[in-house]
Short mmCIF file of C-alpha atoms and ligand atoms in Angstrom, two decimals:
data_model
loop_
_atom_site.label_atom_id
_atom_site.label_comp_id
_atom_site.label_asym_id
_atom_site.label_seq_id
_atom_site.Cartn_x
_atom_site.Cartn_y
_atom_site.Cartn_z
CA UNK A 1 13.03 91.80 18.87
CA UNK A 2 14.75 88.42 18.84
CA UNK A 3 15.54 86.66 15.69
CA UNK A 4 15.83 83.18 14.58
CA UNK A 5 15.89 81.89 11.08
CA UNK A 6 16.57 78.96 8.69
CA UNK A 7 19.87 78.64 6.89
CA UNK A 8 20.01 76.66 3.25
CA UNK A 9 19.85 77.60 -0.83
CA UNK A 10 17.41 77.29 -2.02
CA UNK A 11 15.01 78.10 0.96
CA UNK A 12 11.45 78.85 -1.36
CA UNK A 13 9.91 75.58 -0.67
CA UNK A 14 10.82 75.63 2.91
CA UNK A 15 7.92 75.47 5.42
CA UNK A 16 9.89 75.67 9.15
CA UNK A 17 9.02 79.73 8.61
CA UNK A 18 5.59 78.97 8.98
CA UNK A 19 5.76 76.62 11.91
CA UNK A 20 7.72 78.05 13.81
CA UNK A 21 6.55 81.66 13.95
CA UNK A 22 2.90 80.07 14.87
CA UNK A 23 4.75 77.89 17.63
CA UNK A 24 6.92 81.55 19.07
CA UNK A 25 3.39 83.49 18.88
CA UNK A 26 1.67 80.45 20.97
CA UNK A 27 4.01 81.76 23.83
CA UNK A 28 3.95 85.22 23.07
CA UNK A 29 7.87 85.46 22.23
CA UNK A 30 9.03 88.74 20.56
CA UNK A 31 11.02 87.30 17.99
CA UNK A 32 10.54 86.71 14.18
CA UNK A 33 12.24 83.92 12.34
CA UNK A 34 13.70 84.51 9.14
CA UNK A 35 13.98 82.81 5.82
CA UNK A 36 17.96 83.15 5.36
CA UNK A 37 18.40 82.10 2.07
CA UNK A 38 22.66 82.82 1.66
CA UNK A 39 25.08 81.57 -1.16
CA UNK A 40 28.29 79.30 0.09
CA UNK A 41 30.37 82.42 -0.55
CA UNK A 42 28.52 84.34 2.22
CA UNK A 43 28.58 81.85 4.81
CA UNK A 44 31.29 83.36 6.54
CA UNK A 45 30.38 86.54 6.57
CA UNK A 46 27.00 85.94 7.56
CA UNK A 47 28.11 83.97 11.09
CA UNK A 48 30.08 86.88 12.00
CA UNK A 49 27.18 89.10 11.80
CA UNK A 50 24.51 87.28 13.24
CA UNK A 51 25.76 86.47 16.70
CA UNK A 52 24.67 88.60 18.55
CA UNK A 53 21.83 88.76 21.65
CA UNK A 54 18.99 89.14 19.66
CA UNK A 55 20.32 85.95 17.98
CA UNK A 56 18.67 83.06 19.45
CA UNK A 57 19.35 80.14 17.23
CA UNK A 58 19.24 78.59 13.40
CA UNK A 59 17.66 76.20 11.87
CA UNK A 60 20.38 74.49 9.17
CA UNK A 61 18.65 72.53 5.66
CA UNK A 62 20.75 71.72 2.13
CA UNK A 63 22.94 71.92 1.20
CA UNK A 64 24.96 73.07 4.77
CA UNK A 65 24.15 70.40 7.05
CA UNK A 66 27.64 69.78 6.58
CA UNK A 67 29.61 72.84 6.12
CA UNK A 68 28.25 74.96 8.63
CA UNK A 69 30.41 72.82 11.46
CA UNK A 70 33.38 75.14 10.22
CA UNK A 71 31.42 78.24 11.90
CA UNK A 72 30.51 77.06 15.25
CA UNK A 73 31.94 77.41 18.20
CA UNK A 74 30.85 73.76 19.92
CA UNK A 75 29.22 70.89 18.25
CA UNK A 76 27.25 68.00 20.13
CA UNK A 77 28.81 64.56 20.22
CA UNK A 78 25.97 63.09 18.43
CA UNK A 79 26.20 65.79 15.69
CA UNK A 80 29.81 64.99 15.33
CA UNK A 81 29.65 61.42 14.66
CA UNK A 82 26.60 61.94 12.45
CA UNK A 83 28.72 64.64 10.94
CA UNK A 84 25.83 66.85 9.95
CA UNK A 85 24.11 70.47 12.44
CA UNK A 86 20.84 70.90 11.52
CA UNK A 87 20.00 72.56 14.60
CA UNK A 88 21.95 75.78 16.25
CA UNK A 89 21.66 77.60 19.46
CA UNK A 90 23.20 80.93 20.53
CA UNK A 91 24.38 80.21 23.98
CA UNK A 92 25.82 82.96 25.75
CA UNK A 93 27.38 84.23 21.92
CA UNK A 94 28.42 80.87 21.63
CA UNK A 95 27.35 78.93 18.03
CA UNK A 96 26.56 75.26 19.15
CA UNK A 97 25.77 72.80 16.55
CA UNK A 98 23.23 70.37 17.43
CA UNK A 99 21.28 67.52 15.28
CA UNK A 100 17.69 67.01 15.91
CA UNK A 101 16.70 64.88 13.04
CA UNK A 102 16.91 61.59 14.53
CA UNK A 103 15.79 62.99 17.73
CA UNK A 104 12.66 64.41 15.84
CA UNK A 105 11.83 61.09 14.34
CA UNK A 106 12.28 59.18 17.55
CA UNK A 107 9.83 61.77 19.33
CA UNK A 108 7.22 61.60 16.22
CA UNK A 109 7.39 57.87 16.19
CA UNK A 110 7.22 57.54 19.98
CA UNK A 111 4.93 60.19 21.20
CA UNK A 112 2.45 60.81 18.48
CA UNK A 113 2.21 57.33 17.50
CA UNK A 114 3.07 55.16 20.21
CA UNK A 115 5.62 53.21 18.42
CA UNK A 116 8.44 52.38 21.03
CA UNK A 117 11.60 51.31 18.62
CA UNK A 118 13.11 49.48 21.49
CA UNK A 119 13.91 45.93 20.96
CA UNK A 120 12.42 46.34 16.83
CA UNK A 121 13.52 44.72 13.76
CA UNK A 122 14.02 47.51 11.31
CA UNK A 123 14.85 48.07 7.63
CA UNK A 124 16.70 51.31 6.94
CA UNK A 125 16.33 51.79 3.39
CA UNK A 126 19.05 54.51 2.10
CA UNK A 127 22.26 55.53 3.32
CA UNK A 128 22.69 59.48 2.82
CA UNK A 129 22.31 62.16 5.55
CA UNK A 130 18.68 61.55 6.64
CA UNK A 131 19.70 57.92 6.79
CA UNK A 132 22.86 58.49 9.00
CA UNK A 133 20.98 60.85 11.74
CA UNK A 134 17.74 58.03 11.67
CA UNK A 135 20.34 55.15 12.41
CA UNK A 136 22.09 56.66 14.86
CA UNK A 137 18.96 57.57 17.12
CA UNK A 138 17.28 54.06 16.48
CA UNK A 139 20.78 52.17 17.68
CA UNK A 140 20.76 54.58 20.59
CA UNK A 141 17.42 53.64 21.53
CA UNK A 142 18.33 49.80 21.61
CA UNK A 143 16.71 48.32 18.42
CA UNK A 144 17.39 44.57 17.74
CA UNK A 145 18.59 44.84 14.69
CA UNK A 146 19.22 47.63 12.02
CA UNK A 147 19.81 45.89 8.11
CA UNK A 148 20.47 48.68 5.38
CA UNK A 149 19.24 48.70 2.03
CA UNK A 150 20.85 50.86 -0.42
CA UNK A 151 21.48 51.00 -4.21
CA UNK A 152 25.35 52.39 -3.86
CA UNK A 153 26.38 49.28 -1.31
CA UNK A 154 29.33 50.26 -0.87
CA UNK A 155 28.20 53.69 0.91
CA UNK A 156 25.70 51.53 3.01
CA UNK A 157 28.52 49.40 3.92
CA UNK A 158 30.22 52.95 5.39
CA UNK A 159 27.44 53.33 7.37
CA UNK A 160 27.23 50.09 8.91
CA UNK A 161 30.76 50.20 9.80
CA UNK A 162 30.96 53.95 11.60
CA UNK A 163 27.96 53.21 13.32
CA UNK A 164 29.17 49.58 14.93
CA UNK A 165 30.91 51.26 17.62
CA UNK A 166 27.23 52.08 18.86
CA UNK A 167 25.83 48.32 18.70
CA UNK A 168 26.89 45.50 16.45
CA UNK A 169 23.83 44.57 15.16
CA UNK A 170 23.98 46.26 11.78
CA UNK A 171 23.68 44.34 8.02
CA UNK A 172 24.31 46.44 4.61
CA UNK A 173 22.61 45.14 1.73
CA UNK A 174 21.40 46.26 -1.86
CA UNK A 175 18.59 47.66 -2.28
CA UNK A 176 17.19 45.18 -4.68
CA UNK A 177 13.99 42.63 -4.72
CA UNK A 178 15.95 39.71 -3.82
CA UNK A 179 18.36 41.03 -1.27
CA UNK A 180 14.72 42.67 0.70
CA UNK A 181 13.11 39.50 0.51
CA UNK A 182 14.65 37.85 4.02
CA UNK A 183 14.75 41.48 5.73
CA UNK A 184 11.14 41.77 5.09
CA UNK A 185 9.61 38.40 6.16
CA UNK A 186 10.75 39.21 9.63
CA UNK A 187 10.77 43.38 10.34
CA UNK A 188 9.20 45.40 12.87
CA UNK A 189 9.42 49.01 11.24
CA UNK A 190 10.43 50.13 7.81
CA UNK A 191 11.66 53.55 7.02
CA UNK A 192 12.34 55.03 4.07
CA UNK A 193 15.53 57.28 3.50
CA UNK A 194 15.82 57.44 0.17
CA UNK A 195 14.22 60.56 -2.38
CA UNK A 196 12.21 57.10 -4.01
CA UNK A 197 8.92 59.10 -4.51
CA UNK A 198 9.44 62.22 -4.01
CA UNK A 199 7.94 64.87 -6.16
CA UNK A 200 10.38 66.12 -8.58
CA UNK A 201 12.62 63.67 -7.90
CA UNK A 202 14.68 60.65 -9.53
CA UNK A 203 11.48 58.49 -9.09
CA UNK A 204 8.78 60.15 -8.20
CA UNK A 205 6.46 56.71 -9.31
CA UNK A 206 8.01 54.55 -7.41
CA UNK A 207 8.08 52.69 -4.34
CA UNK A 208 11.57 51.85 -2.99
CA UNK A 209 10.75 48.46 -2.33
CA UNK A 210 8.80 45.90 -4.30
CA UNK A 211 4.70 46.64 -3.28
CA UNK A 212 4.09 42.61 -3.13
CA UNK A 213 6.80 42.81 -0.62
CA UNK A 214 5.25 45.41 1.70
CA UNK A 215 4.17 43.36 5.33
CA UNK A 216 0.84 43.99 6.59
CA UNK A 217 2.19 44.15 10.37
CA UNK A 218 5.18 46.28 10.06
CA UNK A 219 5.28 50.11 10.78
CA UNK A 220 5.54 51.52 7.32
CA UNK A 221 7.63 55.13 7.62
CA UNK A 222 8.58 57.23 4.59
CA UNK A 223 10.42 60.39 5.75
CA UNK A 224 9.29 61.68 2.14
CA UNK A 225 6.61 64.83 2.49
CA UNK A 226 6.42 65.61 -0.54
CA UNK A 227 3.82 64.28 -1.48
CA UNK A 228 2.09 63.96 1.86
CA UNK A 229 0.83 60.02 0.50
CA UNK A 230 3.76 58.46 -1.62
CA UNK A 231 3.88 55.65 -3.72
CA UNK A 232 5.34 53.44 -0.74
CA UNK A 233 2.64 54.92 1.84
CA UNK A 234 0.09 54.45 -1.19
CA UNK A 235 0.57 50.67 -1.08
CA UNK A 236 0.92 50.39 2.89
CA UNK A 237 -2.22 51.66 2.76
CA UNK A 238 -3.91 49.14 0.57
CA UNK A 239 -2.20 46.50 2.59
CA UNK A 240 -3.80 47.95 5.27
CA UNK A 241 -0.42 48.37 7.35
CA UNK A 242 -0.03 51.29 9.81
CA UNK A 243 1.97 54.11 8.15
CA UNK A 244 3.66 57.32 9.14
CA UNK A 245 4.59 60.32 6.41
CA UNK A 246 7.40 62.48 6.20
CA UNK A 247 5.65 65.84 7.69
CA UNK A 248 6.04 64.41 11.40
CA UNK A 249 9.82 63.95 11.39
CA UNK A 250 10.02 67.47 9.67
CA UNK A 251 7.80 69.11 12.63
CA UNK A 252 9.30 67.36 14.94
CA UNK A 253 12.63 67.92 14.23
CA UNK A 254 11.78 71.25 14.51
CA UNK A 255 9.75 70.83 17.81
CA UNK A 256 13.39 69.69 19.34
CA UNK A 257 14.73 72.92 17.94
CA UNK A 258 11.95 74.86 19.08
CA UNK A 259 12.97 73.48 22.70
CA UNK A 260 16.35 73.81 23.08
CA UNK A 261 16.26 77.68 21.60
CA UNK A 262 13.60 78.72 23.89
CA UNK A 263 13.76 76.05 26.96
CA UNK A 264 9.77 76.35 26.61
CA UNK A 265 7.51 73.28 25.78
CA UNK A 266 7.07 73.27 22.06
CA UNK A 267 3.79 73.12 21.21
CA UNK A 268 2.94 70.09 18.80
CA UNK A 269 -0.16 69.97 17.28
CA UNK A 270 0.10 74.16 16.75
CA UNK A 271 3.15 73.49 15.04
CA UNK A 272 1.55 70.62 12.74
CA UNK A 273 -1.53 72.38 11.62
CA UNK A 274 0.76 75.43 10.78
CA UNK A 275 3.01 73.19 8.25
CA UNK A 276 -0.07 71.55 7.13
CA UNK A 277 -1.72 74.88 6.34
CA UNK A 278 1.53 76.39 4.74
CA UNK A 279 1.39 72.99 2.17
CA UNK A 280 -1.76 73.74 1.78
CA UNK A 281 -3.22 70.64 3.24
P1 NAP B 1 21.08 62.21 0.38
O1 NAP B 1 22.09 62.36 1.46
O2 NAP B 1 21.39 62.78 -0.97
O3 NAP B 1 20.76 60.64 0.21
C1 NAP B 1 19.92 60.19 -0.82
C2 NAP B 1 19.62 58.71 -0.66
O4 NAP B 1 18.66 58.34 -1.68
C3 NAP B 1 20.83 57.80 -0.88
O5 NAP B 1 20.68 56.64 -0.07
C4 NAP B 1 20.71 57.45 -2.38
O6 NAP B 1 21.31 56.23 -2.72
C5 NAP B 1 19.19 57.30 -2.50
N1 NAP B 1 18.72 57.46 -3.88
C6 NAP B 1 18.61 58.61 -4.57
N2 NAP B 1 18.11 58.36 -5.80
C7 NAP B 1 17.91 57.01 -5.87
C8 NAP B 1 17.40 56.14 -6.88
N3 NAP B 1 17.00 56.61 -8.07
N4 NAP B 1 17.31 54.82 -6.61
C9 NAP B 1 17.72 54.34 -5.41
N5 NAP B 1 18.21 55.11 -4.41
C10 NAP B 1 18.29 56.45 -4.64
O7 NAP B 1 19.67 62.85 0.79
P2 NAP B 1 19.05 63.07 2.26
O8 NAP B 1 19.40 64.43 2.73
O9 NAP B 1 19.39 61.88 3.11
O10 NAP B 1 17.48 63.10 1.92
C11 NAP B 1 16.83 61.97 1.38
C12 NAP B 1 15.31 62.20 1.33
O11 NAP B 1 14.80 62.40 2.64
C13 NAP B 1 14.87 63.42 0.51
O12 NAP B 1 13.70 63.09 -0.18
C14 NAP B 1 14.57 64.47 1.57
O13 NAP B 1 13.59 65.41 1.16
C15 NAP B 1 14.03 63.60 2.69
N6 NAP B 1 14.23 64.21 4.02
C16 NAP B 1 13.13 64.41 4.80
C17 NAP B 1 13.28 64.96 6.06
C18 NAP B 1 12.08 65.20 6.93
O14 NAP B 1 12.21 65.94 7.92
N7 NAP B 1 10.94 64.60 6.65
C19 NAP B 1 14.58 65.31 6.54
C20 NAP B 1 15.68 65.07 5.72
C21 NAP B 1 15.49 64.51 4.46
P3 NAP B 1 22.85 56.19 -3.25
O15 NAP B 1 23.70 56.23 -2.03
O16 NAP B 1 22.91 54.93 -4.01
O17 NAP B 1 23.03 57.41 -4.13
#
């Protein structure tokens, strides 16, 4: 039997168990993927033991994005300069670190709902990980013009500096009403990085930018899934703007994954109704 997993602590909440063993029984693999749930201390150990043949890949989640780049063998360009793995593949007992994020998002907002980012306004609000992979895979797919909003400025500023080396077109701002107000009369697509919303989180209430400000004609995107509707998809809504939640970049991150650890289509909509049915939606 081959195995596959996800790495991270804590891993209870996690739903890529559920989505992904519905996607390998679709195409009749023998292989069961694991909930991996392993302290920092264990890291180590746990890479030597796992590679093995029957070890076909790994996804990575919090907090070791990051660290687990010290255990692989070969990590992707892209994953480099985003400087997170959330993605690896056992090739030939070789650990390869890949990012499939902002690949995941791309696909979702491309192929399931026809939103081609090409030549697009957009306001990146946030500046952490998430942030860092989304940027890089808009920029790569020629956007106009990338501004980021973020409360710490100085870390959006980081961002818009490491990432000018892939197009020039990038603006760091606060993330405050009147710094949003010129960004938003003129924006294409809107995504939000931030945990603004999220359940359990440092503002669960809120929407991370003003909801008078919200445009009726821009893509409204809120990487959030917890809850499925958040505050800022709440108020798209009522403005009657097209939105997208936070489960699509999470599947289809995970479709990529699927992909490159089984070189077999991934199969989407399987793979959706699965994580809807393990949140119980
Ligand atoms: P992270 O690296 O810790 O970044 C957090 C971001 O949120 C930073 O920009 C931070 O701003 C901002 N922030 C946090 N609290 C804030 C507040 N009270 N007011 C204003 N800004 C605040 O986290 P991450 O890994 O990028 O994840 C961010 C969110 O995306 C989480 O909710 C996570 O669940 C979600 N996510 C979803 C997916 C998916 O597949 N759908 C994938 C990854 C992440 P500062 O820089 O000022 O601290």
């Amino acid at each position: 039997m081959k195995r596959l997993g996800i790495i991270g602590h804590p891993l209870s909440h996690s739903i890529s168990p559920e989505f992904h063993q519905a996607a390998l029984d679709h195409h009749e693999i023998k292989a069961d993927f694991y909930r991996w749930e392993i302290k920092e201390d264990e890291l180590s150990s746990f890479f030597k033991t796992i590679q093995d043949a029957n070890f076909l890949g790994a996804s990575v989640t919090i907090p070791y994005k990051e660290k687990c780049l010290d255990f692989l063998g070969k990590v992707t360009d892209s994953a480099k300069l985003i400087g997170a793995v959330n993605c690896i593949v056992n090739e030939n007992n070789q650990l390869i670190g890949y990012n499939t994020d902002g690949s995941g998002f791309i696909r979702a907002l491309k192929t399931k709902h026809g939103f081609n980012p090409q030549s697009k306004k957009v306001l990146l609000i946030g500046a952490g990980g998430a942030a860092k992979a989304i940027a890089y895979s808009l920029l790569k797919e020629n956007i106009d013009q990338l501004t980021i909003a973020n409360r710490t400025v100085a870390r959006g500023d980081k961002l818009a500096e490491t990432l000018k080396s892939i197009a020039p077109k990038i603006n760091s701002i606060k993330l405050e009403r009147e710094s949003l107000i010129e960004p938003l009369s003129d924006v294409d697509l809107i995504v939000n990085t931030t945990s603004i919303g999220m359940k359990n989180g440092p503002a669960p209430e809120h929407s991370p930018i003003p909801e008078d400000l919200i445009p009726r004609n821009a893509m409204i995107n809120d990487i959030v899934y917890n809850p499925i509707e958040t505050p800022l998809i709440k108020a798209a809504k009522i403005k009657k703007a097209p939105t997208i939640g936070g489960l699509d970049m999470l599947v289809y991150q995970g479709v990529e994954a699927f992909e490159l650890w089984t070189n077999k289509h991934a199969p989407e909509t399987i793979m959706y109704d699965a994580a809807q049915k393990a949140l119980g939606l």
